[in-house]
Amino acid sequence: IQQNITMARLSFACALMLLSSSMTANALAPSSATKSNVDRRQMFGILGSVITGAAVMASVPQEANAIAFKVGPASPFTGDYEDPNHPGCLRQVKVVGAPLKGDGTRPVNPIIEITGYDGKGSGNVCTEADRPTRSDLWKIQGKVKSNTEASIDFSPKGGPSNLTAVVDGDGIVFPDGNKWTKVPLGTNNRRPKDMSTLK
């Protein structure tokens, strides 16, 4: 994208230089008073177009510097995790594009979704024999700020509404120091038996 923007800038600069040379030549060329007035009006019209084009070009770098968000499997957040505060329990993280708004536009920042299960017994520990049903699962969401940082709403589970989560090497770290470690091969055995994948 940056290379395309650079080429656009160079092309725009060349066009501006040629236009300026042309206007100067026309202005210096001998002509009648009437023709001179027409030429001046044309030059002012062209100059207005150039200024408008310059304003458009000035806005391009901001778009070029915008974050290229990754969603789906490409996102560093996406995956199954081990939560030391809930050993053996389901922790699945997904990053998806934000839904369309009523006006047909889509927010820039993707949505991070976490699906989990905390076990039925005491001790916050889950075993393979203690697999959840669909109704046992909880889901929370948040907003991805960058490809390595997100703000997650844990209020449905009694936590803060804007908890920061940061990708750190092989996992996700939270402000209290808790780190969820990514399980490379996934944790299919922690999902409901009738669900091969979570939606």
PDB file of N, CA and C in Angstrom, residues 77-154:
ATOM      1  N   PHE A  77      -4.359 -13.672  18.095  1.00  0.00           N
ATOM      2  CA  PHE A  77      -5.227 -14.011  19.221  1.00  0.00           C
ATOM      3  C   PHE A  77      -5.939 -15.353  19.030  1.00  0.00           C
ATOM      4  N   THR A  78      -6.263 -15.680  17.801  1.00  0.00           N
ATOM      5  CA  THR A  78      -7.098 -16.846  17.529  1.00  0.00           C
ATOM      6  C   THR A  78      -6.442 -18.139  17.997  1.00  0.00           C
ATOM      7  N   GLY A  79      -7.223 -18.956  18.717  1.00  0.00           N
ATOM      8  CA  GLY A  79      -6.708 -20.245  19.155  1.00  0.00           C
ATOM      9  C   GLY A  79      -7.357 -20.725  20.443  1.00  0.00           C
ATOM     10  N   ASP A  80      -6.946 -21.906  20.886  1.00  0.00           N
ATOM     11  CA  ASP A  80      -7.391 -22.473  22.161  1.00  0.00           C
ATOM     12  C   ASP A  80      -6.293 -22.254  23.197  1.00  0.00           C
ATOM     13  N   TYR A  81      -6.704 -21.995  24.435  1.00  0.00           N
ATOM     14  CA  TYR A  81      -5.742 -21.624  25.464  1.00  0.00           C
ATOM     15  C   TYR A  81      -5.916 -22.422  26.755  1.00  0.00           C
ATOM     16  N   GLU A  82      -4.857 -22.417  27.533  1.00  0.00           N
ATOM     17  CA  GLU A  82      -4.856 -22.993  28.876  1.00  0.00           C
ATOM     18  C   GLU A  82      -4.820 -21.835  29.867  1.00  0.00           C
ATOM     19  N   ASP A  83      -5.862 -21.775  30.705  1.00  0.00           N
ATOM     20  CA  ASP A  83      -5.955 -20.732  31.729  1.00  0.00           C
ATOM     21  C   ASP A  83      -5.512 -21.327  33.060  1.00  0.00           C
ATOM     22  N   PRO A  84      -4.400 -20.874  33.645  1.00  0.00           N
ATOM     23  CA  PRO A  84      -3.917 -21.465  34.899  1.00  0.00           C
ATOM     24  C   PRO A  84      -4.896 -21.316  36.056  1.00  0.00           C
ATOM     25  N   ASN A  85      -5.813 -20.347  35.952  1.00  0.00           N
ATOM     26  CA  ASN A  85      -6.813 -20.192  37.008  1.00  0.00           C
ATOM     27  C   ASN A  85      -7.966 -21.177  36.861  1.00  0.00           C
ATOM     28  N   HIS A  86      -8.045 -21.825  35.694  1.00  0.00           N
ATOM     29  CA  HIS A  86      -9.080 -22.835  35.433  1.00  0.00           C
ATOM     30  C   HIS A  86      -8.452 -23.965  34.623  1.00  0.00           C
ATOM     31  N   PRO A  87      -7.580 -24.742  35.222  1.00  0.00           N
ATOM     32  CA  PRO A  87      -6.858 -25.805  34.492  1.00  0.00           C
ATOM     33  C   PRO A  87      -7.803 -26.789  33.812  1.00  0.00           C
ATOM     34  N   GLY A  88      -7.515 -27.092  32.554  1.00  0.00           N
ATOM     35  CA  GLY A  88      -8.301 -28.075  31.820  1.00  0.00           C
ATOM     36  C   GLY A  88      -9.612 -27.557  31.278  1.00  0.00           C
ATOM     37  N   CYS A  89      -9.937 -26.291  31.546  1.00  0.00           N
ATOM     38  CA  CYS A  89     -11.226 -25.749  31.111  1.00  0.00           C
ATOM     39  C   CYS A  89     -11.106 -25.070  29.737  1.00  0.00           C
ATOM     40  N   LEU A  90     -12.213 -25.055  29.038  1.00  0.00           N
ATOM     41  CA  LEU A  90     -12.253 -24.491  27.695  1.00  0.00           C
ATOM     42  C   LEU A  90     -11.996 -22.989  27.699  1.00  0.00           C
ATOM     43  N   ARG A  91     -11.080 -22.576  26.823  1.00  0.00           N
ATOM     44  CA  ARG A  91     -10.834 -21.157  26.549  1.00  0.00           C
ATOM     45  C   ARG A  91     -10.528 -21.042  25.056  1.00  0.00           C
ATOM     46  N   GLN A  92     -11.521 -20.641  24.293  1.00  0.00           N
ATOM     47  CA  GLN A  92     -11.320 -20.478  22.852  1.00  0.00           C
ATOM     48  C   GLN A  92     -11.470 -19.011  22.491  1.00  0.00           C
ATOM     49  N   VAL A  93     -10.505 -18.513  21.704  1.00  0.00           N
ATOM     50  CA  VAL A  93     -10.507 -17.107  21.296  1.00  0.00           C
ATOM     51  C   VAL A  93     -10.605 -17.025  19.781  1.00  0.00           C
ATOM     52  N   LYS A  94     -11.471 -16.143  19.315  1.00  0.00           N
ATOM     53  CA  LYS A  94     -11.638 -15.891  17.879  1.00  0.00           C
ATOM     54  C   LYS A  94     -11.627 -14.398  17.621  1.00  0.00           C
ATOM     55  N   VAL A  95     -11.165 -14.017  16.433  1.00  0.00           N
ATOM     56  CA  VAL A  95     -11.232 -12.622  16.003  1.00  0.00           C
ATOM     57  C   VAL A  95     -12.005 -12.592  14.686  1.00  0.00           C
ATOM     58  N   VAL A  96     -13.082 -11.825  14.681  1.00  0.00           N
ATOM     59  CA  VAL A  96     -13.945 -11.752  13.502  1.00  0.00           C
ATOM     60  C   VAL A  96     -14.174 -10.296  13.122  1.00  0.00           C
ATOM     61  N   GLY A  97     -14.551 -10.064  11.869  1.00  0.00           N
ATOM     62  CA  GLY A  97     -14.856  -8.710  11.429  1.00  0.00           C
ATOM     63  C   GLY A  97     -16.071  -8.170  12.161  1.00  0.00           C
ATOM     64  N   ALA A  98     -16.059  -6.886  12.441  1.00  0.00           N
ATOM     65  CA  ALA A  98     -17.189  -6.259  13.128  1.00  0.00           C
ATOM     66  C   ALA A  98     -18.437  -6.327  12.256  1.00  0.00           C
ATOM     67  N   PRO A  99     -19.610  -6.498  12.861  1.00  0.00           N
ATOM     68  CA  PRO A  99     -20.848  -6.565  12.074  1.00  0.00           C
ATOM     69  C   PRO A  99     -21.182  -5.212  11.447  1.00  0.00           C
ATOM     70  N   LEU A 100     -21.957  -5.254  10.390  1.00  0.00           N
ATOM     71  CA  LEU A 100     -22.392  -4.033   9.716  1.00  0.00           C
ATOM     72  C   LEU A 100     -23.298  -3.215  10.623  1.00  0.00           C
ATOM     73  N   LYS A 101     -23.157  -1.903  10.530  1.00  0.00           N
ATOM     74  CA  LYS A 101     -24.037  -1.011  11.273  1.00  0.00           C
ATOM     75  C   LYS A 101     -25.297  -0.740  10.464  1.00  0.00           C
ATOM     76  N   GLY A 102     -26.244  -0.034  11.058  1.00  0.00           N
ATOM     77  CA  GLY A 102     -27.511   0.238  10.398  1.00  0.00           C
ATOM     78  C   GLY A 102     -27.370   1.013   9.107  1.00  0.00           C
ATOM     79  N   ASP A 103     -26.319   1.846   9.023  1.00  0.00           N
ATOM     80  CA  ASP A 103     -26.134   2.649   7.820  1.00  0.00           C
ATOM     81  C   ASP A 103     -25.349   1.919   6.738  1.00  0.00           C
ATOM     82  N   GLY A 104     -25.041   0.634   6.970  1.00  0.00           N
ATOM     83  CA  GLY A 104     -24.349  -0.164   5.959  1.00  0.00           C
ATOM     84  C   GLY A 104     -22.840  -0.114   6.049  1.00  0.00           C
ATOM     85  N   THR A 105     -22.313   0.691   6.958  1.00  0.00           N
ATOM     86  CA  THR A 105     -20.861   0.751   7.123  1.00  0.00           C
ATOM     87  C   THR A 105     -20.409  -0.268   8.169  1.00  0.00           C
ATOM     88  N   ARG A 106     -19.122  -0.600   8.133  1.00  0.00           N
ATOM     89  CA  ARG A 106     -18.576  -1.574   9.069  1.00  0.00           C
ATOM     90  C   ARG A 106     -17.475  -0.911   9.899  1.00  0.00           C
ATOM     91  N   PRO A 107     -17.527  -1.027  11.226  1.00  0.00           N
ATOM     92  CA  PRO A 107     -16.454  -0.478  12.063  1.00  0.00           C
ATOM     93  C   PRO A 107     -15.099  -1.066  11.678  1.00  0.00           C
ATOM     94  N   VAL A 108     -14.058  -0.253  11.829  1.00  0.00           N
ATOM     95  CA  VAL A 108     -12.721  -0.688  11.437  1.00  0.00           C
ATOM     96  C   VAL A 108     -12.196  -1.791  12.341  1.00  0.00           C
ATOM     97  N   ASN A 109     -12.416  -1.655  13.641  1.00  0.00           N
ATOM     98  CA  ASN A 109     -11.844  -2.602  14.593  1.00  0.00           C
ATOM     99  C   ASN A 109     -12.611  -3.919  14.627  1.00  0.00           C
ATOM    100  N   PRO A 110     -11.909  -5.048  14.474  1.00  0.00           N
ATOM    101  CA  PRO A 110     -12.567  -6.357  14.560  1.00  0.00           C
ATOM    102  C   PRO A 110     -13.046  -6.648  15.985  1.00  0.00           C
ATOM    103  N   ILE A 111     -13.823  -7.694  16.095  1.00  0.00           N
ATOM    104  CA  ILE A 111     -14.352  -8.136  17.384  1.00  0.00           C
ATOM    105  C   ILE A 111     -13.577  -9.376  17.851  1.00  0.00           C
ATOM    106  N   ILE A 112     -13.212  -9.389  19.138  1.00  0.00           N
ATOM    107  CA  ILE A 112     -12.601 -10.576  19.722  1.00  0.00           C
ATOM    108  C   ILE A 112     -13.675 -11.288  20.543  1.00  0.00           C
ATOM    109  N   GLU A 113     -13.815 -12.591  20.324  1.00  0.00           N
ATOM    110  CA  GLU A 113     -14.821 -13.393  21.021  1.00  0.00           C
ATOM    111  C   GLU A 113     -14.123 -14.486  21.824  1.00  0.00           C
ATOM    112  N   ILE A 114     -14.518 -14.630  23.067  1.00  0.00           N
ATOM    113  CA  ILE A 114     -13.965 -15.686  23.923  1.00  0.00           C
ATOM    114  C   ILE A 114     -15.103 -16.574  24.396  1.00  0.00           C
ATOM    115  N   THR A 115     -14.974 -17.851  24.149  1.00  0.00           N
ATOM    116  CA  THR A 115     -15.941 -18.840  24.615  1.00  0.00           C
ATOM    117  C   THR A 115     -15.245 -19.706  25.659  1.00  0.00           C
ATOM    118  N   GLY A 116     -15.923 -19.931  26.789  1.00  0.00           N
ATOM    119  CA  GLY A 116     -15.276 -20.694  27.849  1.00  0.00           C
ATOM    120  C   GLY A 116     -16.225 -21.512  28.685  1.00  0.00           C
ATOM    121  N   TYR A 117     -15.623 -22.231  29.601  1.00  0.00           N
ATOM    122  CA  TYR A 117     -16.348 -23.097  30.545  1.00  0.00           C
ATOM    123  C   TYR A 117     -15.476 -23.196  31.786  1.00  0.00           C
ATOM    124  N   ASP A 118     -16.102 -23.077  32.960  1.00  0.00           N
ATOM    125  CA  ASP A 118     -15.336 -23.061  34.206  1.00  0.00           C
ATOM    126  C   ASP A 118     -15.491 -24.311  35.062  1.00  0.00           C
ATOM    127  N   GLY A 119     -16.194 -25.322  34.548  1.00  0.00           N
ATOM    128  CA  GLY A 119     -16.363 -26.556  35.315  1.00  0.00           C
ATOM    129  C   GLY A 119     -17.575 -26.507  36.226  1.00  0.00           C
ATOM    130  N   LYS A 120     -18.021 -27.682  36.604  1.00  0.00           N
ATOM    131  CA  LYS A 120     -19.216 -27.781  37.448  1.00  0.00           C
ATOM    132  C   LYS A 120     -18.875 -27.986  38.918  1.00  0.00           C
ATOM    133  N   GLY A 121     -17.702 -28.530  39.165  1.00  0.00           N
ATOM    134  CA  GLY A 121     -17.322 -28.789  40.549  1.00  0.00           C
ATOM    135  C   GLY A 121     -16.562 -27.636  41.172  1.00  0.00           C
ATOM    136  N   SER A 122     -16.048 -27.874  42.371  1.00  0.00           N
ATOM    137  CA  SER A 122     -15.272 -26.861  43.059  1.00  0.00           C
ATOM    138  C   SER A 122     -13.812 -26.936  42.613  1.00  0.00           C
ATOM    139  N   GLY A 123     -13.077 -25.897  42.875  1.00  0.00           N
ATOM    140  CA  GLY A 123     -11.658 -25.908  42.545  1.00  0.00           C
ATOM    141  C   GLY A 123     -11.323 -25.332  41.193  1.00  0.00           C
ATOM    142  N   ASN A 124     -12.355 -24.939  40.421  1.00  0.00           N
ATOM    143  CA  ASN A 124     -12.124 -24.335  39.106  1.00  0.00           C
ATOM    144  C   ASN A 124     -11.272 -25.205  38.184  1.00  0.00           C
ATOM    145  N   VAL A 125     -11.426 -26.518  38.316  1.00  0.00           N
ATOM    146  CA  VAL A 125     -10.654 -27.464  37.497  1.00  0.00           C
ATOM    147  C   VAL A 125     -11.616 -28.273  36.637  1.00  0.00           C
ATOM    148  N   CYS A 126     -11.239 -28.479  35.372  1.00  0.00           N
ATOM    149  CA  CYS A 126     -12.058 -29.274  34.459  1.00  0.00           C
ATOM    150  C   CYS A 126     -11.296 -30.532  34.067  1.00  0.00           C
ATOM    151  N   THR A 127     -12.032 -31.621  33.906  1.00  0.00           N
ATOM    152  CA  THR A 127     -11.446 -32.883  33.453  1.00  0.00           C
ATOM    153  C   THR A 127     -12.128 -33.307  32.166  1.00  0.00           C
ATOM    154  N   GLU A 128     -11.549 -34.268  31.465  1.00  0.00           N
ATOM    155  CA  GLU A 128     -12.153 -34.742  30.218  1.00  0.00           C
ATOM    156  C   GLU A 128     -13.514 -35.357  30.467  1.00  0.00           C
ATOM    157  N   ALA A 129     -13.707 -35.906  31.670  1.00  0.00           N
ATOM    158  CA  ALA A 129     -15.007 -36.489  32.009  1.00  0.00           C
ATOM    159  C   ALA A 129     -16.043 -35.399  32.281  1.00  0.00           C
ATOM    160  N   ASP A 130     -15.565 -34.195  32.525  1.00  0.00           N
ATOM    161  CA  ASP A 130     -16.445 -33.071  32.844  1.00  0.00           C
ATOM    162  C   ASP A 130     -16.569 -32.142  31.640  1.00  0.00           C
ATOM    163  N   ARG A 131     -16.963 -32.710  30.517  1.00  0.00           N
ATOM    164  CA  ARG A 131     -17.117 -31.894  29.317  1.00  0.00           C
ATOM    165  C   ARG A 131     -18.414 -31.103  29.380  1.00  0.00           C
ATOM    166  N   PRO A 132     -18.404 -29.882  28.902  1.00  0.00           N
ATOM    167  CA  PRO A 132     -19.593 -29.032  29.006  1.00  0.00           C
ATOM    168  C   PRO A 132     -20.647 -29.390  27.974  1.00  0.00           C
ATOM    169  N   THR A 133     -21.864 -28.945  28.243  1.00  0.00           N
ATOM    170  CA  THR A 133     -22.919 -28.966  27.234  1.00  0.00           C
ATOM    171  C   THR A 133     -22.974 -27.561  26.629  1.00  0.00           C
ATOM    172  N   ARG A 134     -23.752 -27.400  25.588  1.00  0.00           N
ATOM    173  CA  ARG A 134     -23.855 -26.074  24.964  1.00  0.00           C
ATOM    174  C   ARG A 134     -24.328 -25.017  25.965  1.00  0.00           C
ATOM    175  N   SER A 135     -25.261 -25.396  26.815  1.00  0.00           N
ATOM    176  CA  SER A 135     -25.817 -24.425  27.763  1.00  0.00           C
ATOM    177  C   SER A 135     -24.823 -24.055  28.867  1.00  0.00           C
ATOM    178  N   ASP A 136     -23.773 -24.845  29.031  1.00  0.00           N
ATOM    179  CA  ASP A 136     -22.769 -24.546  30.062  1.00  0.00           C
ATOM    180  C   ASP A 136     -21.780 -23.467  29.619  1.00  0.00           C
ATOM    181  N   LEU A 137     -21.697 -23.242  28.335  1.00  0.00           N
ATOM    182  CA  LEU A 137     -20.692 -22.324  27.809  1.00  0.00           C
ATOM    183  C   LEU A 137     -21.056 -20.867  28.077  1.00  0.00           C
ATOM    184  N   TRP A 138     -20.061 -20.054  28.292  1.00  0.00           N
ATOM    185  CA  TRP A 138     -20.248 -18.607  28.367  1.00  0.00           C
ATOM    186  C   TRP A 138     -19.451 -17.948  27.244  1.00  0.00           C
ATOM    187  N   LYS A 139     -19.887 -16.772  26.852  1.00  0.00           N
ATOM    188  CA  LYS A 139     -19.203 -16.055  25.769  1.00  0.00           C
ATOM    189  C   LYS A 139     -19.122 -14.571  26.106  1.00  0.00           C
ATOM    190  N   ILE A 140     -17.953 -14.005  25.911  1.00  0.00           N
ATOM    191  CA  ILE A 140     -17.756 -12.576  26.100  1.00  0.00           C
ATOM    192  C   ILE A 140     -17.079 -12.009  24.849  1.00  0.00           C
ATOM    193  N   GLN A 141     -17.154 -10.695  24.692  1.00  0.00           N
ATOM    194  CA  GLN A 141     -16.590 -10.057  23.502  1.00  0.00           C
ATOM    195  C   GLN A 141     -15.781  -8.826  23.883  1.00  0.00           C
ATOM    196  N   GLY A 142     -15.074  -8.323  22.896  1.00  0.00           N
ATOM    197  CA  GLY A 142     -14.305  -7.110  23.087  1.00  0.00           C
ATOM    198  C   GLY A 142     -13.917  -6.535  21.740  1.00  0.00           C
ATOM    199  N   LYS A 143     -13.084  -5.517  21.774  1.00  0.00           N
ATOM    200  CA  LYS A 143     -12.646  -4.842  20.554  1.00  0.00           C
ATOM    201  C   LYS A 143     -11.139  -4.990  20.398  1.00  0.00           C
ATOM    202  N   VAL A 144     -10.731  -5.355  19.190  1.00  0.00           N
ATOM    203  CA  VAL A 144      -9.304  -5.474  18.891  1.00  0.00           C
ATOM    204  C   VAL A 144      -8.757  -4.084  18.599  1.00  0.00           C
ATOM    205  N   LYS A 145      -7.729  -3.677  19.338  1.00  0.00           N
ATOM    206  CA  LYS A 145      -7.108  -2.363  19.154  1.00  0.00           C
ATOM    207  C   LYS A 145      -5.947  -2.427  18.174  1.00  0.00           C
ATOM    208  N   SER A 146      -5.235  -3.530  18.186  1.00  0.00           N
ATOM    209  CA  SER A 146      -4.153  -3.783  17.241  1.00  0.00           C
ATOM    210  C   SER A 146      -4.054  -5.294  17.105  1.00  0.00           C
ATOM    211  N   ASN A 147      -3.132  -5.775  16.295  1.00  0.00           N
ATOM    212  CA  ASN A 147      -3.019  -7.220  16.118  1.00  0.00           C
ATOM    213  C   ASN A 147      -2.452  -7.921  17.346  1.00  0.00           C
ATOM    214  N   THR A 148      -2.022  -7.140  18.345  1.00  0.00           N
ATOM    215  CA  THR A 148      -1.482  -7.744  19.566  1.00  0.00           C
ATOM    216  C   THR A 148      -2.118  -7.179  20.833  1.00  0.00           C
ATOM    217  N   GLU A 149      -3.147  -6.381  20.692  1.00  0.00           N
ATOM    218  CA  GLU A 149      -3.805  -5.809  21.880  1.00  0.00           C
ATOM    219  C   GLU A 149      -5.303  -5.724  21.660  1.00  0.00           C
ATOM    220  N   ALA A 150      -6.056  -6.056  22.716  1.00  0.00           N
ATOM    221  CA  ALA A 150      -7.514  -5.997  22.648  1.00  0.00           C
ATOM    222  C   ALA A 150      -8.064  -5.529  23.982  1.00  0.00           C
ATOM    223  N   SER A 151      -9.262  -4.985  23.941  1.00  0.00           N
ATOM    224  CA  SER A 151      -9.984  -4.588  25.145  1.00  0.00           C
ATOM    225  C   SER A 151     -11.214  -5.488  25.247  1.00  0.00           C
ATOM    226  N   ILE A 152     -11.301  -6.248  26.341  1.00  0.00           N
ATOM    227  CA  ILE A 152     -12.341  -7.279  26.470  1.00  0.00           C
ATOM    228  C   ILE A 152     -13.307  -6.934  27.590  1.00  0.00           C
ATOM    229  N   ASP A 153     -14.583  -7.148  27.326  1.00  0.00           N
ATOM    230  CA  ASP A 153     -15.633  -6.881  28.307  1.00  0.00           C
ATOM    231  C   ASP A 153     -15.883  -8.143  29.135  1.00  0.00           C
ATOM    232  N   PHE A 154     -15.327  -8.172  30.341  1.00  0.00           N
ATOM    233  CA  PHE A 154     -15.519  -9.309  31.244  1.00  0.00           C
ATOM    234  C   PHE A 154     -16.669  -9.079  32.220  1.00  0.00           C
TER     235      PHE A 154
END
